[in-house]
Coordinates of C-alpha atoms and ligand atoms in Angstrom, one line a residue:
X1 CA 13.7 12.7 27.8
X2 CA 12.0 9.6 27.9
X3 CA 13.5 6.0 28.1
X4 CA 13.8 5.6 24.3
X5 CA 13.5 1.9 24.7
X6 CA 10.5 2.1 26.7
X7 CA 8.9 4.3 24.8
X8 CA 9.6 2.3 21.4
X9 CA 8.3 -0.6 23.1
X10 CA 5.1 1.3 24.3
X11 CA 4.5 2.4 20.4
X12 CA 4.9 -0.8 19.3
X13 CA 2.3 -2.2 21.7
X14 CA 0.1 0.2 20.9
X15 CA 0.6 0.0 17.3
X16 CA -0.1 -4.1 17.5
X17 CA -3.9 -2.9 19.0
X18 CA -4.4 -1.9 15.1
X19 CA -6.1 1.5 16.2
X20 CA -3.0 3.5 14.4
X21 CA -4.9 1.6 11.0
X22 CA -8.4 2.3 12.1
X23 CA -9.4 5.1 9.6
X24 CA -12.2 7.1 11.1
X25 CA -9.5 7.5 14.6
X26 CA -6.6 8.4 12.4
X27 CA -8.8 11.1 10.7
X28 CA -10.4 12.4 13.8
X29 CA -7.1 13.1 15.1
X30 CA -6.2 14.9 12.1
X31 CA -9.4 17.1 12.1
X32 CA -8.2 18.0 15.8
X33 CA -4.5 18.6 14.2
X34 CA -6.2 21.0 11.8
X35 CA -8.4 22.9 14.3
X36 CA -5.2 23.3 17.0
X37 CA -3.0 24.6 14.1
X38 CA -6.0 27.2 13.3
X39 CA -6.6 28.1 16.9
X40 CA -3.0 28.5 17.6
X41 CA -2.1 30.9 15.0
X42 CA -1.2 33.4 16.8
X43 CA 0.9 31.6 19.3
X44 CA 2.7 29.5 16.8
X45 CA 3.6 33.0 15.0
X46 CA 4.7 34.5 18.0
X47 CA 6.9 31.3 18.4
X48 CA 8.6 31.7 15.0
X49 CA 9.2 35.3 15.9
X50 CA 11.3 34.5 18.8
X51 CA 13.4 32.2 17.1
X52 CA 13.7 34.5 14.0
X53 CA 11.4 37.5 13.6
X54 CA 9.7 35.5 10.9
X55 CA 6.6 38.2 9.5
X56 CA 3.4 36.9 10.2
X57 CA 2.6 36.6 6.4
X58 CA 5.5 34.1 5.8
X59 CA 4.3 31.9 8.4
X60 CA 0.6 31.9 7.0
X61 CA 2.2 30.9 3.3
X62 CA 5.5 28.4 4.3
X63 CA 4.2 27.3 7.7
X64 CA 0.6 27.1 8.4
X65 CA -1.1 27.2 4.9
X66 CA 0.9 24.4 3.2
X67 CA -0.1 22.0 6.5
X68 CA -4.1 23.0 6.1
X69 CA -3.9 21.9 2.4
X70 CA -1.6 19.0 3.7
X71 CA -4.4 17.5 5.7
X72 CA -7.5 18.6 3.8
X73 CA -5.6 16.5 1.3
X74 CA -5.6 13.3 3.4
X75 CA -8.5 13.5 5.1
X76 CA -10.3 13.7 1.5
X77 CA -8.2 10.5 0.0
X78 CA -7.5 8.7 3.1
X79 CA -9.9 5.6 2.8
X80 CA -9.1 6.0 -1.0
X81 CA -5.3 5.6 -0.3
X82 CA -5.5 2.9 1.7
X83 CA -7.7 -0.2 0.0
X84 CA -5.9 -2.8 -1.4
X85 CA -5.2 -2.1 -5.1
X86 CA -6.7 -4.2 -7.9
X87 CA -4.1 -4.7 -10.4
X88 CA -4.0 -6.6 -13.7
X89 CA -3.5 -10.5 -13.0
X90 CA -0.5 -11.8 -14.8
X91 CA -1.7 -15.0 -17.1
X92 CA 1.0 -16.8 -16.4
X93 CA -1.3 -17.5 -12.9
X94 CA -4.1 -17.9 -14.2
X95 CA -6.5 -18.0 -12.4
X96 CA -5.8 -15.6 -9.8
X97 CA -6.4 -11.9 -8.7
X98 CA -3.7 -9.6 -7.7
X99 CA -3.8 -6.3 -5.1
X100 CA -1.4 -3.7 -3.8
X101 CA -1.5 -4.0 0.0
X102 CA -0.5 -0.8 2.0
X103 CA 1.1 -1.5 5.1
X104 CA 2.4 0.9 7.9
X105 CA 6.3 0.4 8.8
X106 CA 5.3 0.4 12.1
X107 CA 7.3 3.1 15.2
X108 CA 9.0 5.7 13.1
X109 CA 11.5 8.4 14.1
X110 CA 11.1 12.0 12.3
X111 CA 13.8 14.5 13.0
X112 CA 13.0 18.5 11.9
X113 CA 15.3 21.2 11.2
X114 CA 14.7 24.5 12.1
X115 CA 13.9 26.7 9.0
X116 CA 10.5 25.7 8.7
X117 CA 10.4 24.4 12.0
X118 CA 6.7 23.8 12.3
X119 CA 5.9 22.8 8.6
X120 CA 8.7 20.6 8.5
X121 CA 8.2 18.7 11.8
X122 CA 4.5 18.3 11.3
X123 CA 4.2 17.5 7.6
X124 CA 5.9 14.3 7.7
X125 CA 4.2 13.6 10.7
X126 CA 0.6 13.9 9.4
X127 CA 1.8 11.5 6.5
X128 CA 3.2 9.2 9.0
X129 CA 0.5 9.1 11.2
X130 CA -1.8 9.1 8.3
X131 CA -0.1 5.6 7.2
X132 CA -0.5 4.3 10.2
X133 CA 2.3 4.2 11.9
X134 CA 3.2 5.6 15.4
X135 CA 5.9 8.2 15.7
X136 CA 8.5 9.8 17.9
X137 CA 9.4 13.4 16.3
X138 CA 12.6 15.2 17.7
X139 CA 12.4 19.2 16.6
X140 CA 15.3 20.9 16.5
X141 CA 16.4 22.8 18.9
X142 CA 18.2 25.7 17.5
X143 CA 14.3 26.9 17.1
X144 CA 13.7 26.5 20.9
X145 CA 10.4 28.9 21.0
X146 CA 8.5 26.4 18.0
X147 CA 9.8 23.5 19.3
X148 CA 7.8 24.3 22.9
X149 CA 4.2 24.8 20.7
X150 CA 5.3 22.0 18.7
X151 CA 4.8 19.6 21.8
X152 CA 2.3 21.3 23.6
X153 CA -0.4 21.3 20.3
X154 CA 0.7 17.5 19.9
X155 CA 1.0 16.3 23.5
X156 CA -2.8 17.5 23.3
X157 CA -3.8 15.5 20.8
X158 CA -1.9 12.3 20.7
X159 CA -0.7 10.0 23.6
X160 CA 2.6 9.4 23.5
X161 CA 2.3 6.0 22.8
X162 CA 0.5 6.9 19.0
X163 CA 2.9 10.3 18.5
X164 CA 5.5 11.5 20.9
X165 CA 7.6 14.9 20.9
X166 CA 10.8 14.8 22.1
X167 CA 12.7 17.8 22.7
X168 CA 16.8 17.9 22.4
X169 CA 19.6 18.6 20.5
X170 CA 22.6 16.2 19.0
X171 CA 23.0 14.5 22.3
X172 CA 19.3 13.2 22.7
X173 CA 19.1 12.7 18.6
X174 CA 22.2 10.2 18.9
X175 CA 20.3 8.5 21.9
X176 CA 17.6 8.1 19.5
X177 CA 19.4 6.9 16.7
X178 CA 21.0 4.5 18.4
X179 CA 17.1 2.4 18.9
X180 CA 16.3 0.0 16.3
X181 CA 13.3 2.1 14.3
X182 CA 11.4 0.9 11.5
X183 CA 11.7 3.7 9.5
X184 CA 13.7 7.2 10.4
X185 CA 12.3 10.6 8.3
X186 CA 15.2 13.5 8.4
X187 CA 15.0 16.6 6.9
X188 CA 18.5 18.8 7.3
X189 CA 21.9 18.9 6.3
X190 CA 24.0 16.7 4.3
X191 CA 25.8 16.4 6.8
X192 CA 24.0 15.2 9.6
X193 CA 21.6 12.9 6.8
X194 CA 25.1 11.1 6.5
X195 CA 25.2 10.3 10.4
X196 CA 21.4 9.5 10.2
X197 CA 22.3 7.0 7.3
X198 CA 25.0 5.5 9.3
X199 CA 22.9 4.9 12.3
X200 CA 20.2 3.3 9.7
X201 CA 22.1 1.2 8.3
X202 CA 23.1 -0.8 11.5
X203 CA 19.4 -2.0 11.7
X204 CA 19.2 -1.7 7.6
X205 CA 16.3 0.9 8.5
X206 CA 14.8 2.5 5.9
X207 CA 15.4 6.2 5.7
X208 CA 14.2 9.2 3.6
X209 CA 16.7 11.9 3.6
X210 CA 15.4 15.3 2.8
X211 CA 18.6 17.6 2.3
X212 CA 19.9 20.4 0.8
X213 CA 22.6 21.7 -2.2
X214 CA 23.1 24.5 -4.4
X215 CA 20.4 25.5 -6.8
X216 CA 21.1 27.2 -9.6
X217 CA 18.9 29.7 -11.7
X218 CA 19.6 29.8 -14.9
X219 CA 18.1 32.9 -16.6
X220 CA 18.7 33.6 -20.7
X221 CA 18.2 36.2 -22.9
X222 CA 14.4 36.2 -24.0
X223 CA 13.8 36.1 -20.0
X224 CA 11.0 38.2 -19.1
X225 CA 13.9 40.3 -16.7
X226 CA 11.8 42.4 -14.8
X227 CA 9.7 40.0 -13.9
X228 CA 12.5 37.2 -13.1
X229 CA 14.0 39.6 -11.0
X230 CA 10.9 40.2 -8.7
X231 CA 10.9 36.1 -8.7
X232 CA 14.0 35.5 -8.0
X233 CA 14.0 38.3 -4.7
X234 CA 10.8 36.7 -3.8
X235 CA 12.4 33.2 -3.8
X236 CA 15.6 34.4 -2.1
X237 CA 15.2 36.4 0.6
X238 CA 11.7 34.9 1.9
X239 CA 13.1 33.5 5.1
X240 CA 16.2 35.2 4.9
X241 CA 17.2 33.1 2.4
X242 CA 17.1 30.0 5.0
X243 CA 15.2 27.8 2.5
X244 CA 16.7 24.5 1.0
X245 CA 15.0 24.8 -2.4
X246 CA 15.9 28.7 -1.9
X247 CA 18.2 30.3 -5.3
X248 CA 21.5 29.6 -4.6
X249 CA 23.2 31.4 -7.2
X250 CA 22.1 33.1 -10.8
X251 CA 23.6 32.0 -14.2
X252 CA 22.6 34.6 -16.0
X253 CA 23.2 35.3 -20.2
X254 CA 25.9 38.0 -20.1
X255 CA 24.2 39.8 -22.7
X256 CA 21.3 40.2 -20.1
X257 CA 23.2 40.2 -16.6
X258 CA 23.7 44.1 -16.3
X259 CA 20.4 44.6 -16.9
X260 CA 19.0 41.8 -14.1
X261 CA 21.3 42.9 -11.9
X262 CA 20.0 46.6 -12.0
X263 CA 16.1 44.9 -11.7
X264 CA 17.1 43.0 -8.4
X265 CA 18.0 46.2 -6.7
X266 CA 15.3 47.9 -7.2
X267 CA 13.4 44.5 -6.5
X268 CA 15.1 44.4 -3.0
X269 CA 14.3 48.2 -2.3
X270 CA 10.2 47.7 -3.2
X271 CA 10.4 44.6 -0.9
X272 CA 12.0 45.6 2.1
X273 CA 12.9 49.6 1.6
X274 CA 15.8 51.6 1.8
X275 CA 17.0 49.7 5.4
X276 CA 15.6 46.1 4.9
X277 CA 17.1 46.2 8.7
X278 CA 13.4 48.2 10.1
X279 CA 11.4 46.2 7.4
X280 CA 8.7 44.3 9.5
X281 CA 8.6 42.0 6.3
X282 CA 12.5 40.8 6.8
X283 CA 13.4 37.8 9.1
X284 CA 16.5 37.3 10.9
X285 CA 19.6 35.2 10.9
X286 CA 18.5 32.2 13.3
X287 CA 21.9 32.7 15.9
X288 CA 25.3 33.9 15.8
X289 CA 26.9 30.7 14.4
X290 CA 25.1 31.2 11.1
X291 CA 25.2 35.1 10.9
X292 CA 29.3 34.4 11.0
X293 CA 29.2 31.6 8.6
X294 CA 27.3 33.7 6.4
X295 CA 29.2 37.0 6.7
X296 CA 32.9 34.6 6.4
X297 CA 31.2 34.0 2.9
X298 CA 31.7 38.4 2.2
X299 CA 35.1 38.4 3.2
X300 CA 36.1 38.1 -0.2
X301 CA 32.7 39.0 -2.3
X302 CA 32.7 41.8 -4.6
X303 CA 29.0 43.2 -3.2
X304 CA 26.9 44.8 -5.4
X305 CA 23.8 45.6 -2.7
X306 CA 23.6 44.4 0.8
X307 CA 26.4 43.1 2.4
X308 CA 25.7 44.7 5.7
X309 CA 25.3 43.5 9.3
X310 CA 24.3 43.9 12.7
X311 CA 25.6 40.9 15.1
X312 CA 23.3 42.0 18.4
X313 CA 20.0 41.3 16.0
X314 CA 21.4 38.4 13.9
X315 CA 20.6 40.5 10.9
X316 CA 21.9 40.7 7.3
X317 CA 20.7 42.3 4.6
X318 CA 19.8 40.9 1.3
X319 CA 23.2 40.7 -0.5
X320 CA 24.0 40.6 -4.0
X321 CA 27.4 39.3 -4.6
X322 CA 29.0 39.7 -8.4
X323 CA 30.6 37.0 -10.3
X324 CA 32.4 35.2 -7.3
X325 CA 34.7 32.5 -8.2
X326 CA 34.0 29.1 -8.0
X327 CA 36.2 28.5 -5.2
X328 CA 35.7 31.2 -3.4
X329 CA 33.8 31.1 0.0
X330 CA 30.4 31.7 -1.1
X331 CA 30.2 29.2 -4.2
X332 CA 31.6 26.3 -1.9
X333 CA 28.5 25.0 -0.7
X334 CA 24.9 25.7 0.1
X335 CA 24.7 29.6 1.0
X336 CA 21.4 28.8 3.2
X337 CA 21.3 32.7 3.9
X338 CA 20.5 35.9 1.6
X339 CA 23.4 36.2 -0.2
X340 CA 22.7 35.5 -3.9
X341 CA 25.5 35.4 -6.2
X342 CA 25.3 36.6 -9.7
X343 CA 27.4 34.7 -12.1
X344 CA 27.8 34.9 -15.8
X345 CA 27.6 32.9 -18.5
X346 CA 28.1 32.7 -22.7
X347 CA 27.5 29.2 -24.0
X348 CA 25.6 25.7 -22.7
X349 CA 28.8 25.0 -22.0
X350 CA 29.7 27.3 -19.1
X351 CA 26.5 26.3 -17.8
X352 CA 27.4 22.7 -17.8
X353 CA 30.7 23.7 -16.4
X354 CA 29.5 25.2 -13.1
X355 CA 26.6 23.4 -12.3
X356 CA 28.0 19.8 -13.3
X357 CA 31.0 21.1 -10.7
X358 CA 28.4 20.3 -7.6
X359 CA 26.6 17.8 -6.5
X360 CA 22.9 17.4 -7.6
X361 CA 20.9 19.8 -6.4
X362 CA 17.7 19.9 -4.5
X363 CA 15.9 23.1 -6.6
X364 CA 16.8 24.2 -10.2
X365 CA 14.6 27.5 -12.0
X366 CA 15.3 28.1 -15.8
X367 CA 14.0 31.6 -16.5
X368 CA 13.0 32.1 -20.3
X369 CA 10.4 32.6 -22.7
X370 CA 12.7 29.4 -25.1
X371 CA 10.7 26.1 -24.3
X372 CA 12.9 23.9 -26.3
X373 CA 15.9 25.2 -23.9
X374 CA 13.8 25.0 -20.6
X375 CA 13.2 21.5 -21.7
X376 CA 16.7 20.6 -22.5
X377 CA 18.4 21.8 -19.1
X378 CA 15.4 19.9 -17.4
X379 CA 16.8 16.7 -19.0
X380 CA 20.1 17.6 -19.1
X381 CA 21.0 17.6 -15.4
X382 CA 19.6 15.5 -12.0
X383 CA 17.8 17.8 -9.6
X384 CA 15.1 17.1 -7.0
X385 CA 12.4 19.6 -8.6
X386 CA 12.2 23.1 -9.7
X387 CA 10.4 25.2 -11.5
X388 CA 10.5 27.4 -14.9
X389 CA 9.9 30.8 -14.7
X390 CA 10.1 31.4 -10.7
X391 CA 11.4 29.7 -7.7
X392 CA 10.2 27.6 -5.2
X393 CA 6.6 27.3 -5.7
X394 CA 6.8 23.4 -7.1
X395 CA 6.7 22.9 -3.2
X396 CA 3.1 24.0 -2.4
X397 CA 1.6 21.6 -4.9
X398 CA 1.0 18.4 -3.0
X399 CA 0.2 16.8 -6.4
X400 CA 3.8 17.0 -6.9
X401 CA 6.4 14.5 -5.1
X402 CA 9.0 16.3 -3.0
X403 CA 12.3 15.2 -2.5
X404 CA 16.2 15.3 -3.6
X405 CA 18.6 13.1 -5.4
X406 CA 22.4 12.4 -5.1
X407 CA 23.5 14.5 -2.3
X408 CA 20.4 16.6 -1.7
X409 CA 18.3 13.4 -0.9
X410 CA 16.9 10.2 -0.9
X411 CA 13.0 10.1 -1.3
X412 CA 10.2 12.2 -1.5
X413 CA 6.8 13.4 0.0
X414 CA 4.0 15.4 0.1
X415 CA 0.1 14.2 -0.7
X416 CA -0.2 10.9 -1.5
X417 CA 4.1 10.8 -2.0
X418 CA 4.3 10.9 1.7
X419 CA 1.4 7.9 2.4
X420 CA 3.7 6.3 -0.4
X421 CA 7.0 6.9 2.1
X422 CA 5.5 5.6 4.9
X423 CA 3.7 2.5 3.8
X424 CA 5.2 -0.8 2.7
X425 CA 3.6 -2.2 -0.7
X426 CA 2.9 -6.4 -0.2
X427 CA 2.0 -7.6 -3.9
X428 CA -0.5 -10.5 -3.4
X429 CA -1.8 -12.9 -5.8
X430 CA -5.2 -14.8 -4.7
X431 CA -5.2 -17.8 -6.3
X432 CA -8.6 -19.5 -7.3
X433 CA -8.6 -23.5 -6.6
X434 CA -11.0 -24.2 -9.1
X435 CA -8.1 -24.7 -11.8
X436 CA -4.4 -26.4 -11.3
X437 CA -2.5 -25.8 -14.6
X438 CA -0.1 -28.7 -14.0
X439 CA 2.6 -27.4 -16.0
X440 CA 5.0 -25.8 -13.7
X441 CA 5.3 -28.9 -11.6
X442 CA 7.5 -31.9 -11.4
X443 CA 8.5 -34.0 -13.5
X444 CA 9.7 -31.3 -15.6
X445 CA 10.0 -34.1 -18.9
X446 CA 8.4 -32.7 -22.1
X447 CA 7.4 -29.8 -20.4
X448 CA 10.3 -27.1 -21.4
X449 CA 8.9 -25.9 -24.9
X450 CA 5.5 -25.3 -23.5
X451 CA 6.8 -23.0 -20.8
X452 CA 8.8 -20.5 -23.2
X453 CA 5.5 -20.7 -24.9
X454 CA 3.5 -19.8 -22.0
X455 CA 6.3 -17.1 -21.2
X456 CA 6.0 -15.8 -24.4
X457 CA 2.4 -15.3 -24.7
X458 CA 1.0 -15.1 -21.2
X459 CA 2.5 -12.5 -19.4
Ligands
NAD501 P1 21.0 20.0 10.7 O1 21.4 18.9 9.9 O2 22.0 20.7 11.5 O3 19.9 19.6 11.8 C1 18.7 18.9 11.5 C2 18.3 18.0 12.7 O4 19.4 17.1 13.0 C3 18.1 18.8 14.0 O5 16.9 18.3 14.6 C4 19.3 18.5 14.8 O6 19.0 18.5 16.2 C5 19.8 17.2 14.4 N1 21.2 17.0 14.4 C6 22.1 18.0 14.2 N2 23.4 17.5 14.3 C7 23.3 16.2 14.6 C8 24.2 15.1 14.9 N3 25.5 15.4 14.8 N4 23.7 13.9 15.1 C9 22.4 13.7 15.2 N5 21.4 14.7 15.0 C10 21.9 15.9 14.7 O7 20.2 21.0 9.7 P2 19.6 22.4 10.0 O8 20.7 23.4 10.3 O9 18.5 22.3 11.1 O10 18.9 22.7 8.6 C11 19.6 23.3 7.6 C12 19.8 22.2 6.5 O11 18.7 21.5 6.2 C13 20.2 22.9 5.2 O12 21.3 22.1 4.6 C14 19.0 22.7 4.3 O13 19.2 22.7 3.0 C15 18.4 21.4 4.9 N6 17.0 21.4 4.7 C16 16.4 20.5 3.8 C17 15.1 20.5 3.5 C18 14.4 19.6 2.6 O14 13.2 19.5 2.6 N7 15.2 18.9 1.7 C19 14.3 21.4 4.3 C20 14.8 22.3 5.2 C21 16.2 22.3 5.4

């Protein structure tokens, strides 16, 4: 591991050169990003199969395809993002002109968790560097294999002194934390984002937290179930389940449940067959300490389907889990596996009574064909985005800002969202000479009525 204090104080000297702002460098290096992640397909994949047997189709849609789109959209908007915006004047100056200036926060730290492990470690970055800032990015380390490629393909591309990889675990991550940064980017527990806010606010850094929780699907009785069902197994067991806006658990009508229930076995069998174990479409647990954090959670679980394991492959097969109680082990925090426990309910109320027991989450779905109630849940409760009528795919829009609230986050990304993150706005008013309103100056005598006036009808 580098010095962190050297290498802070080379990003900073090479962020005062201004070349991290120069446009038409920023997007070159982004248009070599691009090409590296399209050449290195193959090797990246093979990557995320050694940390988790993840199929070569779910890389392409969670990992490589959202980053392509990611850049395409900044290299299209890029010179468009960053001009100074005009906004209205307020009269009350007159006469003066006032802009939105975009400024970079300068050396930022971005830390990555390993579900995503390449999409989530490069995303942020292409937004940070796209703002121009420079950046130190830390994988983690529980994806060892991706965290390699991660620092080759960007060791490549960057000096160190515009983007540096370092690799590590908690021990080099507090080493970093403990640096005065000017902005630190986190994307993992809530745990850990409490640490990472802690070590902010010594140097009252600015943070966005990017965390997780537990997301409830809500699905009532003029559901379309069949095709919920298929939805809901799509949104749950891609990635094993390890997905932070992945269903967490189902609320589901009781008038309807039986007959969901019965459509998300045979959605699990069409997926991954009879043994979901020898289904080249099925990833793996990502080590031992979360296979047996995830299994603790069966202990007590009335299964419906699943349920099985194999500690020698970190495997476990998609699990349905029926009506568990609320404080029993799998409904006391985020599953972050495929387990998905069904859960019924009668009234709004007994919604409102389970999901107002956790903290707000990062996903919420609402499955029905009733758009006054899809509406009303959507107000009703604080969640970081969602979707009605399926599961996850508010992510892949970049249109859309990404983030949590509460407990699952603080701040969001994603398109212009992320240039948003990583830019400080300055307000500036230019103000002409060629008129001095003499009100607002001293001696104040006389002057008093005239200014509620001009506060009243110049604003
Ligand atoms: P994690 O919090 O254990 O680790 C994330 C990063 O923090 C890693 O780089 C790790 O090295 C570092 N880290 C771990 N412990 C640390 C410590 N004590 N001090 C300093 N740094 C430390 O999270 P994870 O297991 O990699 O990911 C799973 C969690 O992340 C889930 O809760 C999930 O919901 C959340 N997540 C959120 C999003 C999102 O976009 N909101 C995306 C993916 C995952």
């Amino acid at each position: 591991m580098k010095d962190p204090k050297q290498l802070i104080k080379s990003q900073k000297s090479f962020f005062e050169t201004g070349k991290t702002r120069d446009i038409s460098f920023i997007k070159a290096k982004l248009k070599r990003l691009k090409k590296s992640i399209i050449t290195n397909e193959d090797a990246i994949h093979q990557a995320l199969y050694k940390d988790f047997k993840k199929p070569k189709f779910e890389a392409y849609i969670s990992e490589f395809g959202i980053l392509i789109s990611e850049i395409d959209i900044v290299l299209n908007n890029l010179s468009k993002w960053s001009k100074p915006k005009k906004v209205r004047a307020s009269k009350l100056n007159f006469p003066s002109k006032d802009y939105i200036y975009s400024e970079p926060h300068g050396t930022v730290l971005v830390i990555a968790p390993w579900n995503y492990p390449f999409q989530l470690a490069i995303s942020p970055v292409i937004s940070a560097i796209a703002a121009g800032n420079t950046v130190v990015l830390k994988p983690s380390e529980v994806s060892s294999h991706t965290a390699v490629i991660i620092k080759i393909i960007l060791s490549d591309i960057f000096d160190d002194a515009h983007l540096c990889v370092e690799l590590g675990g908690v021990s080099e991550t507090t080493t970093l934390l403990k640096e005065r940064w000017d902005y630190i980017f986190f994307t993992g527990s809530v745990a850990v984002g409490k640490i990472i806010a802690k070590a902010a606010a010594v140097h009252l850094t600015p943070v966005t937290l990017e965390l997780g929780g537990k997301n409830p699907c809500i699905v009532d009785e003029s559901a379309d179930i069949k095709l919920t069902a298929k939805r809901l197994v799509w949104g749950k067991f891609l990635n094993a389940g390890q997905t932070c806006i992945a269903p967490d658990y189902i609320l589901a009508n009781n008038r309807i449940k039986a007959d969901l229930v019965q459509h998300l076995k045979t959605e699990i069998f069409k997926a991954y067959g009879e043994n979901p174990e020898i289904s080249p479409n099925y990833p793996r647990i990502v080590n031992a300490k979360n296979l047996q954090r995830l299994t603790a959670m069966l202990e007590d679980a009335e299964i419906l389907v699943g349920g099985n394991s194999n500690s020698s492959d970190n495997y476990l097969a998609p699990t349905l889990v029926n009506n568990p109680k609320l404080d029993s082990k799998v409904m006391e925090g985020e599953i972050f596996g495929p387990i998905l426990p069904v859960l019924d309910y009668q009234t709004e109320k007994d919604i409102e009574s389970i999901v107002k027991s956790y903290e707000k989450p990062l996903g919420f779905y609402v499955f029905s064909e009733n758009k006054a109630f899809c509406n009303s849940l959507i107000q009703k409760y604080s969640f970081g985005g969602g979707a009605v009528n399926d599961t996850m795919i508010h992510f892949g829009n970049p249109r859309l800002p990404f983030g949590g609230v509460g407990e699952s986050g603080i701040g969001a990304y994603h398109g212009h969202f992320g240039y948003e993150t990583f830019t400080h706005k300055k307000g500036i008013t230019i103000k002409a000479n060629w008129l001095d309103i003499p009100l607002r100056y001293a001696p104040y005598k006389n002057k008093l009525k005239l200014l509620k006036k001009a506060f009243k009808w110049l604003r």
